[in-house]
Amino acid sequence: MILVTGGAGYIGSHNVIALIESGYDVVIFDNLELGHLETVETLKSIQTKGKVVDFIKGDLQNFEDINSVFKTHKIDAVIHFAAYSQVGESVKNPQKYYFNNVYGTLNLLRAMLENNVKKIVFSSTAATYGEPVYVPIDEKHPQNPINTYGKTKLMIESILDDYDKAYGLKSVRLRYFNVAGADSLNRVGEWHEPETHLIPNVLKSTFGGGKKFQMFGTDYDTKDGTCVRDYINIEDLAKAHILALGYLEQGGETNYFNLGTTEGNSVKEVFSTCEEVTEREIPVDVMARREGDPATLIAQNTKAKEILGWIPEKSLKDSIKTAYAWECKLNK
Ligand code: UFG
């Protein structure tokens, strides 16, 4: 059985589906602060190959909460998503991020060691690289995060190295670029309150009563003046986690991989693809730059392709189509 922390959230929930569809039993651990009970109910109702989906409400900052999951379930490996992930908030309130992300992970790792579970796939981020020194960014790029969120994830990467050396705990760290889209069958999707990400914000502006879309910065040194990002589809991302789990199950050593497509799209390109998909003219206000946004973030993904055999297949347009179907469901 696989323990999925943060399984009621955006990335976690799509991974739970991928796990069930790959034949794993799953226990979701989530405090439901950002995750949704409706999502858990949807996941529990997916009866693929009779797999078990269990749910335990609890908080990683409480050691007993997480330790008891290991006592009541036979856990073979962990996929760890539970974290705060808003860059701006992390800079304003670092204590919240260090306690939840770093201390919470320390409790999880302590429970793993006490219960002799020694495999973990960890949600890391391109934010650990900081301002790019070169693009595309490969895994050898220096890691100098410029915000607290990125720092918490880098600290955990470093802790995982020490835990491997000392205790033989094996980890795969997956460094996500910009995750986009929703489940192709529209069962789960991106559902943040408040929403800060580009694609859902553009799509939300198509609904009556929605806010005008705010485009942050058109004076960057990029192809059209707006920031360029590498948008990786959520289902492609979930597949990488299944491959990472298989890699650890086969005795793979601790490792780390970028998850991106190697293609960069500007904010204006994303915006016009949203207009194309929704067949609407979307109201937009051009704003000043948002603090802390690097001009360009694009992944090199050769390592994940070669070692994990991962091949991202979906385009930006595929992601926007599923994201739009999901937004329509949320706005019903
Ligand atoms: N943007 C807008 N308007 C919005 C929202 C975003 O113009 O309403 C712009 C941003 O300024 C940025 C681009 O769209 O240029 C992408 O912004 P997102 O907030 O969607 O994504 P980020 O690139 O800021 O963040 C992502 C992940 C973070 C991670 C970061 C690494 O969501 O978790 O990449 O740099 F930390």
JSON list of C-alpha atoms and ligand atoms in Angstrom, two decimals, residues 85 87 125 127 149 178 196-198 201 213-216 227 229 231 267 290 293 297, ligand 1:
[
{"chain": "A", "resi": 85, "resn": "SER", "atom": "CA", "xyz": [3.36, 26.16, -2.13]},
{"chain": "A", "resi": 87, "resn": "VAL", "atom": "CA", "xyz": [5.80, 31.72, -3.27]},
{"chain": "A", "resi": 125, "resn": "THR", "atom": "CA", "xyz": [10.22, 22.16, -7.51]},
{"chain": "A", "resi": 127, "resn": "ALA", "atom": "CA", "xyz": [11.90, 26.95, -7.43]},
{"chain": "A", "resi": 149, "resn": "TYR", "atom": "CA", "xyz": [9.04, 28.08, -0.50]},
{"chain": "A", "resi": 178, "resn": "ASN", "atom": "CA", "xyz": [4.68, 24.60, -14.13]},
{"chain": "A", "resi": 196, "resn": "THR", "atom": "CA", "xyz": [-2.77, 32.37, -7.99]},
{"chain": "A", "resi": 197, "resn": "HIS", "atom": "CA", "xyz": [-1.78, 30.30, -11.04]},
{"chain": "A", "resi": 198, "resn": "LEU", "atom": "CA", "xyz": [-1.89, 31.55, -14.59]},
{"chain": "A", "resi": 201, "resn": "ASN", "atom": "CA", "xyz": [-6.92, 32.56, -13.49]},
{"chain": "A", "resi": 213, "resn": "PHE", "atom": "CA", "xyz": [-7.47, 38.62, -15.92]},
{"chain": "A", "resi": 214, "resn": "GLN", "atom": "CA", "xyz": [-4.38, 40.48, -14.68]},
{"chain": "A", "resi": 215, "resn": "MET", "atom": "CA", "xyz": [-1.27, 39.99, -16.82]},
{"chain": "A", "resi": 216, "resn": "PHE", "atom": "CA", "xyz": [1.80, 40.63, -14.68]},
{"chain": "A", "resi": 227, "resn": "CYS", "atom": "CA", "xyz": [7.37, 35.51, -18.74]},
{"chain": "A", "resi": 229, "resn": "ARG", "atom": "CA", "xyz": [7.36, 28.92, -18.45]},
{"chain": "A", "resi": 231, "resn": "TYR", "atom": "CA", "xyz": [3.89, 23.86, -18.67]},
{"chain": "A", "resi": 267, "resn": "VAL", "atom": "CA", "xyz": [2.03, 34.32, -20.69]},
{"chain": "A", "resi": 290, "resn": "ARG", "atom": "CA", "xyz": [4.84, 40.46, -10.00]},
{"chain": "A", "resi": 293, "resn": "ASP", "atom": "CA", "xyz": [9.09, 36.14, -11.22]},
{"chain": "A", "resi": 297, "resn": "LEU", "atom": "CA", "xyz": [12.06, 28.83, -16.72]},
{"chain": "B", "resi": 1, "resn": "UFG", "atom": "N1", "xyz": [0.62, 35.29, -14.07]},
{"chain": "B", "resi": 1, "resn": "UFG", "atom": "C1", "xyz": [-0.15, 36.36, -14.50]},
{"chain": "B", "resi": 1, "resn": "UFG", "atom": "N2", "xyz": [-1.39, 36.51, -13.94]},
{"chain": "B", "resi": 1, "resn": "UFG", "atom": "C2", "xyz": [-1.89, 35.68, -12.99]},
{"chain": "B", "resi": 1, "resn": "UFG", "atom": "C3", "xyz": [-1.11, 34.58, -12.57]},
{"chain": "B", "resi": 1, "resn": "UFG", "atom": "C4", "xyz": [0.15, 34.43, -13.11]},
{"chain": "B", "resi": 1, "resn": "UFG", "atom": "O1", "xyz": [0.27, 37.14, -15.37]},
{"chain": "B", "resi": 1, "resn": "UFG", "atom": "O2", "xyz": [-3.05, 35.89, -12.53]},
{"chain": "B", "resi": 1, "resn": "UFG", "atom": "C5", "xyz": [1.97, 35.10, -14.64]},
{"chain": "B", "resi": 1, "resn": "UFG", "atom": "C6", "xyz": [3.06, 35.14, -13.59]},
{"chain": "B", "resi": 1, "resn": "UFG", "atom": "O3", "xyz": [3.47, 36.47, -13.34]},
{"chain": "B", "resi": 1, "resn": "UFG", "atom": "C7", "xyz": [4.13, 34.27, -14.25]},
{"chain": "B", "resi": 1, "resn": "UFG", "atom": "C8", "xyz": [3.33, 33.23, -15.05]},
{"chain": "B", "resi": 1, "resn": "UFG", "atom": "O4", "xyz": [2.02, 33.81, -15.19]},
{"chain": "B", "resi": 1, "resn": "UFG", "atom": "O5", "xyz": [4.86, 35.05, -15.14]},
{"chain": "B", "resi": 1, "resn": "UFG", "atom": "C9", "xyz": [3.19, 31.89, -14.34]},
{"chain": "B", "resi": 1, "resn": "UFG", "atom": "O6", "xyz": [2.73, 32.13, -13.01]},
{"chain": "B", "resi": 1, "resn": "UFG", "atom": "P1", "xyz": [2.17, 30.98, -12.05]},
{"chain": "B", "resi": 1, "resn": "UFG", "atom": "O7", "xyz": [1.80, 31.64, -10.76]},
{"chain": "B", "resi": 1, "resn": "UFG", "atom": "O8", "xyz": [1.13, 30.19, -12.76]},
{"chain": "B", "resi": 1, "resn": "UFG", "atom": "O9", "xyz": [3.41, 30.02, -11.87]},
{"chain": "B", "resi": 1, "resn": "UFG", "atom": "P2", "xyz": [4.88, 30.34, -11.31]},
{"chain": "B", "resi": 1, "resn": "UFG", "atom": "O10", "xyz": [5.80, 30.20, -12.48]},
{"chain": "B", "resi": 1, "resn": "UFG", "atom": "O11", "xyz": [4.97, 31.58, -10.53]},
{"chain": "B", "resi": 1, "resn": "UFG", "atom": "O12", "xyz": [5.01, 29.21, -10.22]},
{"chain": "B", "resi": 1, "resn": "UFG", "atom": "C10", "xyz": [5.30, 27.89, -10.51]},
{"chain": "B", "resi": 1, "resn": "UFG", "atom": "C11", "xyz": [4.71, 26.99, -9.42]},
{"chain": "B", "resi": 1, "resn": "UFG", "atom": "C12", "xyz": [5.35, 27.30, -8.10]},
{"chain": "B", "resi": 1, "resn": "UFG", "atom": "C13", "xyz": [6.83, 27.19, -8.22]},
{"chain": "B", "resi": 1, "resn": "UFG", "atom": "C14", "xyz": [7.33, 28.07, -9.33]},
{"chain": "B", "resi": 1, "resn": "UFG", "atom": "C15", "xyz": [8.79, 27.91, -9.59]},
{"chain": "B", "resi": 1, "resn": "UFG", "atom": "O13", "xyz": [3.33, 27.18, -9.36]},
{"chain": "B", "resi": 1, "resn": "UFG", "atom": "O14", "xyz": [4.88, 26.39, -7.14]},
{"chain": "B", "resi": 1, "resn": "UFG", "atom": "O15", "xyz": [6.67, 27.74, -10.55]},
{"chain": "B", "resi": 1, "resn": "UFG", "atom": "O16", "xyz": [9.32, 29.09, -10.02]},
{"chain": "B", "resi": 1, "resn": "UFG", "atom": "F1", "xyz": [7.43, 27.60, -7.08]}
]
